[in-house]
Amino acid sequence: MFLPAIHAETDTAVLLQFIRENPLGIVITGIQSSQLDFLQCSHVPFVLDLPDESGGAGPLGRLRGHIAKQNPQVKAIIEAVDNKPPNVLELDDDVLVLFNGKHDHYVTPKFYVETKPDTGKVVPTWNYSAVQIYGKMSLRYDSKSPETDAFLAKQLHDLSEHTERSILGYTGGDKPQPWKVNDAPDRYIELMKRNIVGIEIRINKIEGKFKMSQEKPPGDRDGVVKGFARLGTEAGEAISALVQSRGEMHDRKKQEMKERE
């Protein structure tokens, strides 16, 4: 990921919260295979464990998820790992996981009300937010193992709890009750677990960016804020708010640096 300082987010707590709010990650691996493509990716909804929440987490936490046994990425991992232990396979090389923000948008030069009328030296761009992690991935593939069964049971429970409550807002009371794994027949859940593998990724590095027009002069930024707000769409309103907040944050940091000089 290209990380200009003006767009980079360096607060680890902010980046981890971003993952919790946007749990669908894209897992990317590069594995030499005799039959499969070198580059593989899978979309995986993740549960995030912080270091103080699990002794097995990496220095920045751990991601837990599951993917289908028939996924070619799983087959490539199994093929790549020699001397397989009874239950857990671990890749030697890091994997990359990318998380994208809920909203991104094309930015028209018409929004730049300061620079466009003055010089015309403006071009389109795209505003977006993203976080990426690097880490060591382990694969739990033996569905008959009690350890794998326990891992999958906990992961499925934790994932449904997070997505039902935090994503959909199903918290009970005046709102609908969340769906729970045990709402489905036990036999059906056991059958489903036989067809998936558990994955966990110990996070060793995390990076993120909010590309939200921070580099533009205040007049242009104000034009972007108002331009997106005028669209009258959910995405437009969300990007408008992000451009506003990220611009104010940039200005505060810039002022603090001047005061320290």
Tab-separated table of C-alpha atoms in Angstrom:
chain	number	residue	atom	x	y	z
A	1	MET	CA	0.000	0.000	0.000
A	2	PHE	CA	1.310	3.441	-0.927
A	3	LEU	CA	1.337	5.455	2.307
A	4	PRO	CA	2.050	9.169	1.882
A	5	ALA	CA	2.492	10.661	5.349
A	6	ILE	CA	-0.459	12.991	4.861
A	7	HIS	CA	-2.839	10.040	4.345
A	8	ALA	CA	-1.283	7.514	6.745
A	9	GLU	CA	-2.990	6.558	9.996
A	10	THR	CA	-0.401	5.469	12.583
A	11	ASP	CA	-2.588	4.961	15.650
A	12	THR	CA	-2.772	1.189	16.154
A	13	ALA	CA	-5.984	1.442	18.195
A	14	VAL	CA	-7.688	3.291	15.310
A	15	LEU	CA	-6.516	0.672	12.811
A	16	LEU	CA	-7.724	-2.244	14.939
A	17	GLN	CA	-11.096	-0.559	15.446
A	18	PHE	CA	-11.290	-0.137	11.666
A	19	ILE	CA	-10.938	-3.925	11.296
A	20	ARG	CA	-13.692	-4.523	13.838
A	21	GLU	CA	-15.992	-2.185	11.942
A	22	ASN	CA	-15.024	-3.666	8.550
A	23	PRO	CA	-14.402	-7.366	9.306
A	24	LEU	CA	-14.470	-8.694	5.730
A	25	GLY	CA	-10.805	-9.128	4.821
A	26	ILE	CA	-9.111	-10.248	1.609
A	27	VAL	CA	-6.450	-12.856	2.445
A	28	ILE	CA	-3.642	-12.852	-0.128
A	29	THR	CA	-0.980	-15.555	-0.423
A	30	GLY	CA	1.848	-16.296	-2.830
A	31	ILE	CA	2.538	-20.048	-2.880
A	32	GLN	CA	4.391	-22.111	-5.447
A	33	SER	CA	2.155	-24.944	-6.605
A	34	SER	CA	2.377	-27.656	-9.215
A	35	GLN	CA	-1.237	-27.143	-10.323
A	36	LEU	CA	-2.615	-23.952	-8.788
A	37	ASP	CA	-2.013	-20.258	-9.428
A	38	PHE	CA	0.854	-18.711	-7.444
A	39	LEU	CA	-1.310	-15.829	-6.205
A	40	GLN	CA	-4.525	-16.720	-4.391
A	41	CYS	CA	-7.021	-14.619	-2.448
A	42	SER	CA	-10.151	-15.253	-0.422
A	43	HIS	CA	-12.743	-12.964	1.120
A	44	VAL	CA	-12.999	-13.897	4.802
A	45	PRO	CA	-15.017	-12.272	7.632
A	46	PHE	CA	-12.730	-12.146	10.664
A	47	VAL	CA	-12.935	-12.031	14.424
A	48	LEU	CA	-10.208	-9.814	15.907
A	49	ASP	CA	-8.550	-10.794	19.204
A	50	LEU	CA	-6.422	-8.163	20.903
A	51	PRO	CA	-3.204	-9.222	22.702
A	52	ASP	CA	-4.823	-8.961	26.138
A	53	GLU	CA	-7.813	-11.031	25.012
A	54	SER	CA	-5.905	-14.177	24.071
A	55	GLY	CA	-2.509	-15.570	25.021
A	56	GLY	CA	-2.174	-16.899	21.468
A	57	ALA	CA	-2.405	-13.487	19.841
A	58	GLY	CA	0.582	-11.850	18.155
A	59	PRO	CA	2.136	-8.557	19.306
A	60	LEU	CA	-0.694	-6.655	17.612
A	61	GLY	CA	-3.454	-9.207	18.023
A	62	ARG	CA	-4.849	-12.114	16.062
A	63	LEU	CA	-7.420	-12.690	13.328
A	64	ARG	CA	-9.646	-15.770	13.369
A	65	GLY	CA	-11.758	-16.979	10.473
A	66	HIS	CA	-12.752	-19.956	8.345
A	67	ILE	CA	-12.776	-20.845	4.658
A	68	ALA	CA	-14.084	-23.753	2.602
A	69	LYS	CA	-11.967	-26.913	2.409
A	70	GLN	CA	-12.450	-26.938	-1.360
A	71	ASN	CA	-11.020	-23.435	-1.708
A	72	PRO	CA	-7.933	-23.607	-3.986
A	73	GLN	CA	-6.056	-21.383	-1.521
A	74	VAL	CA	-6.459	-24.116	1.114
A	75	LYS	CA	-5.255	-26.740	-1.334
A	76	ALA	CA	-2.182	-24.641	-2.175
A	77	ILE	CA	-1.321	-24.257	1.525
A	78	ILE	CA	-1.652	-27.983	2.192
A	79	GLU	CA	0.509	-28.756	-0.836
A	80	ALA	CA	3.162	-26.251	0.249
A	81	VAL	CA	3.634	-27.409	3.844
A	82	ASP	CA	5.900	-30.418	4.328
A	83	ASN	CA	6.155	-32.522	7.498
A	84	LYS	CA	2.537	-31.860	8.341
A	85	PRO	CA	1.730	-31.958	12.066
A	86	PRO	CA	-1.420	-33.848	13.051
A	87	ASN	CA	-3.687	-30.831	13.040
A	88	VAL	CA	-2.168	-27.405	12.398
A	89	LEU	CA	-0.317	-26.191	9.293
A	90	GLU	CA	1.656	-22.945	9.403
A	91	LEU	CA	3.000	-21.081	6.395
A	92	ASP	CA	6.623	-19.995	6.570
A	93	ASP	CA	5.962	-16.728	4.726
A	94	ASP	CA	3.711	-13.923	5.889
A	95	VAL	CA	0.258	-13.489	4.420
A	96	LEU	CA	-1.310	-10.133	3.567
A	97	VAL	CA	-4.875	-9.257	4.581
A	98	LEU	CA	-6.585	-6.147	3.215
A	99	PHE	CA	-9.619	-4.479	4.803
A	100	ASN	CA	-11.534	-1.770	2.933
A	101	GLY	CA	-13.723	0.920	4.452
A	102	LYS	CA	-17.482	0.845	3.956
A	103	HIS	CA	-17.470	3.870	1.664
A	104	ASP	CA	-15.250	5.070	-1.163
A	105	HIS	CA	-16.021	7.510	-3.963
A	106	TYR	CA	-14.825	9.146	-7.135
A	107	VAL	CA	-13.920	12.819	-6.643
A	108	THR	CA	-14.723	15.184	-9.498
A	109	PRO	CA	-12.481	18.232	-10.112
A	110	LYS	CA	-15.680	20.303	-10.014
A	111	PHE	CA	-15.552	20.046	-6.216
A	112	TYR	CA	-12.262	22.007	-6.073
A	113	VAL	CA	-13.790	25.472	-5.794
A	114	GLU	CA	-10.499	27.177	-4.872
A	115	THR	CA	-7.981	25.770	-7.356
A	116	LYS	CA	-10.178	25.005	-10.379
A	117	PRO	CA	-11.374	28.593	-10.982
A	118	ASP	CA	-7.899	29.975	-10.233
A	119	THR	CA	-5.574	27.787	-12.337
A	120	GLY	CA	-7.608	24.880	-13.704
A	121	LYS	CA	-4.761	22.586	-12.578
A	122	VAL	CA	-6.938	19.860	-11.105
A	123	VAL	CA	-7.580	16.211	-11.967
A	124	PRO	CA	-10.017	13.567	-10.711
A	125	THR	CA	-9.089	11.193	-7.906
A	126	TRP	CA	-10.695	8.624	-5.605
A	127	ASN	CA	-11.222	8.903	-1.851
A	128	TYR	CA	-11.076	5.712	0.198
A	129	SER	CA	-9.878	4.150	3.448
A	130	ALA	CA	-8.080	0.839	3.960
A	131	VAL	CA	-6.058	-1.145	6.485
A	132	GLN	CA	-3.649	-3.977	5.749
A	133	ILE	CA	-1.942	-6.466	8.028
A	134	TYR	CA	0.982	-8.849	7.624
A	135	GLY	CA	1.143	-11.948	9.785
A	136	LYS	CA	1.745	-15.650	10.205
A	137	MET	CA	-1.176	-17.850	9.204
A	138	SER	CA	-2.030	-21.217	10.693
A	139	LEU	CA	-4.564	-23.566	9.148
A	140	ARG	CA	-6.661	-25.983	11.227
A	141	TYR	CA	-7.830	-28.554	8.734
A	142	ASP	CA	-8.502	-31.834	10.616
A	143	SER	CA	-12.233	-31.678	11.297
A	144	LYS	CA	-12.030	-34.823	13.462
A	145	SER	CA	-9.579	-33.215	15.876
A	146	PRO	CA	-11.118	-32.030	19.174
A	147	GLU	CA	-8.846	-28.969	19.043
A	148	THR	CA	-10.081	-28.014	15.570
A	149	ASP	CA	-13.689	-28.670	16.575
A	150	ALA	CA	-13.301	-26.398	19.617
A	151	PHE	CA	-11.582	-23.702	17.531
A	152	LEU	CA	-14.340	-23.699	14.902
A	153	ALA	CA	-17.127	-23.741	17.494
A	154	LYS	CA	-15.683	-20.687	19.238
A	155	GLN	CA	-14.890	-18.881	15.989
A	156	LEU	CA	-18.397	-19.400	14.578
A	157	HIS	CA	-19.982	-18.275	17.839
A	158	ASP	CA	-17.779	-15.181	18.180
A	159	LEU	CA	-18.212	-14.198	14.521
A	160	SER	CA	-22.008	-14.470	14.604
A	161	GLU	CA	-22.128	-12.527	17.876
A	162	HIS	CA	-20.000	-9.716	16.475
A	163	THR	CA	-21.742	-9.435	13.125
A	164	GLU	CA	-25.278	-9.794	14.472
A	165	ARG	CA	-24.755	-7.265	17.259
A	166	SER	CA	-22.161	-4.812	15.933
A	167	ILE	CA	-22.920	-4.905	12.202
A	168	LEU	CA	-26.715	-5.392	12.201
A	169	GLY	CA	-27.432	-3.919	15.623
A	170	TYR	CA	-29.466	-6.925	16.758
A	171	THR	CA	-28.971	-6.505	20.495
A	172	GLY	CA	-32.339	-7.552	21.879
A	173	GLY	CA	-34.653	-5.440	24.001
A	174	ASP	CA	-36.383	-2.961	21.691
A	175	LYS	CA	-34.393	-4.413	18.786
A	176	PRO	CA	-34.505	-7.934	17.298
A	177	GLN	CA	-32.631	-10.691	19.082
A	178	PRO	CA	-29.401	-11.775	17.362
A	179	TRP	CA	-29.232	-15.059	15.510
A	180	LYS	CA	-27.138	-17.642	17.360
A	181	VAL	CA	-25.315	-20.692	16.045
A	182	ASN	CA	-27.355	-22.961	18.327
A	183	ASP	CA	-30.516	-21.735	16.614
A	184	ALA	CA	-29.576	-24.157	13.808
A	185	PRO	CA	-29.797	-27.952	14.258
A	186	ASP	CA	-26.664	-29.449	15.834
A	187	ARG	CA	-26.380	-32.051	13.079
A	188	TYR	CA	-26.441	-29.339	10.414
A	189	ILE	CA	-23.722	-27.294	12.142
A	190	GLU	CA	-21.539	-30.382	12.507
A	191	LEU	CA	-21.918	-31.074	8.787
A	192	MET	CA	-20.975	-27.478	7.967
A	193	LYS	CA	-17.865	-27.675	10.165
A	194	ARG	CA	-16.641	-30.727	8.263
A	195	ASN	CA	-16.515	-28.636	5.102
A	196	ILE	CA	-14.492	-25.703	6.428
A	197	VAL	CA	-11.037	-25.131	7.865
A	198	GLY	CA	-10.155	-22.717	10.627
A	199	ILE	CA	-7.520	-20.053	10.053
A	200	GLU	CA	-5.757	-17.795	12.504
A	201	ILE	CA	-3.292	-15.043	11.669
A	202	ARG	CA	-0.948	-13.548	14.261
A	203	ILE	CA	-0.616	-9.885	13.321
A	204	ASN	CA	3.002	-8.739	13.083
A	205	LYS	CA	2.518	-5.478	11.166
A	206	ILE	CA	-0.429	-3.170	10.582
A	207	GLU	CA	-0.739	-0.153	8.288
A	208	GLY	CA	-3.611	2.025	7.179
A	209	LYS	CA	-4.645	5.119	5.329
A	210	PHE	CA	-7.543	7.502	5.013
A	211	LYS	CA	-7.210	9.206	1.630
A	212	MET	CA	-9.773	11.929	2.208
A	213	SER	CA	-8.533	15.082	0.423
A	214	GLN	CA	-6.229	16.092	3.308
A	215	GLU	CA	-3.623	17.283	0.811
A	216	LYS	CA	-5.951	19.870	-0.688
A	217	PRO	CA	-6.055	23.544	0.416
A	218	PRO	CA	-8.891	24.451	2.820
A	219	GLY	CA	-11.074	25.962	0.103
A	220	ASP	CA	-10.926	22.855	-2.045
A	221	ARG	CA	-11.529	20.617	0.948
A	222	ASP	CA	-14.595	22.624	1.867
A	223	GLY	CA	-15.785	22.225	-1.713
A	224	VAL	CA	-15.329	18.458	-1.473
A	225	VAL	CA	-17.250	18.332	1.828
A	226	LYS	CA	-20.158	20.309	0.374
A	227	GLY	CA	-20.034	18.538	-2.987
A	228	PHE	CA	-20.397	15.096	-1.452
A	229	ALA	CA	-23.101	16.285	0.942
A	230	ARG	CA	-25.111	17.603	-2.023
A	231	LEU	CA	-25.166	14.148	-3.618
A	232	GLY	CA	-27.801	13.117	-1.084
A	233	THR	CA	-26.574	9.522	-0.914
A	234	GLU	CA	-25.402	7.440	2.037
A	235	ALA	CA	-21.920	7.147	0.540
A	236	GLY	CA	-21.797	10.857	-0.246
A	237	GLU	CA	-22.747	11.838	3.293
A	238	ALA	CA	-20.254	9.382	4.789
A	239	ILE	CA	-17.373	10.616	2.615
A	240	SER	CA	-18.339	14.228	3.311
A	241	ALA	CA	-18.085	13.601	7.055
A	242	LEU	CA	-14.768	11.780	6.705
A	243	VAL	CA	-13.248	14.544	4.578
A	244	GLN	CA	-14.382	17.070	7.186
A	245	SER	CA	-12.994	15.146	10.179
A	246	ARG	CA	-9.750	14.086	8.506
A	247	GLY	CA	-9.146	17.612	7.242
A	248	GLU	CA	-9.632	19.050	10.738
A	249	MET	CA	-7.286	16.412	12.145
A	250	HIS	CA	-4.643	17.306	9.557
A	251	ASP	CA	-4.963	21.013	10.339
A	252	ARG	CA	-4.607	20.377	14.094
A	253	LYS	CA	-1.457	18.322	13.608
A	254	LYS	CA	-0.016	20.964	11.307
A	255	GLN	CA	-0.712	23.678	13.871
A	256	GLU	CA	0.834	21.613	16.675
A	257	MET	CA	3.994	21.149	14.639
A	258	LYS	CA	4.240	24.911	14.056
A	259	GLU	CA	3.821	25.581	17.769
A	260	ARG	CA	6.645	23.160	18.630
A	261	GLU	CA	9.053	24.875	16.248
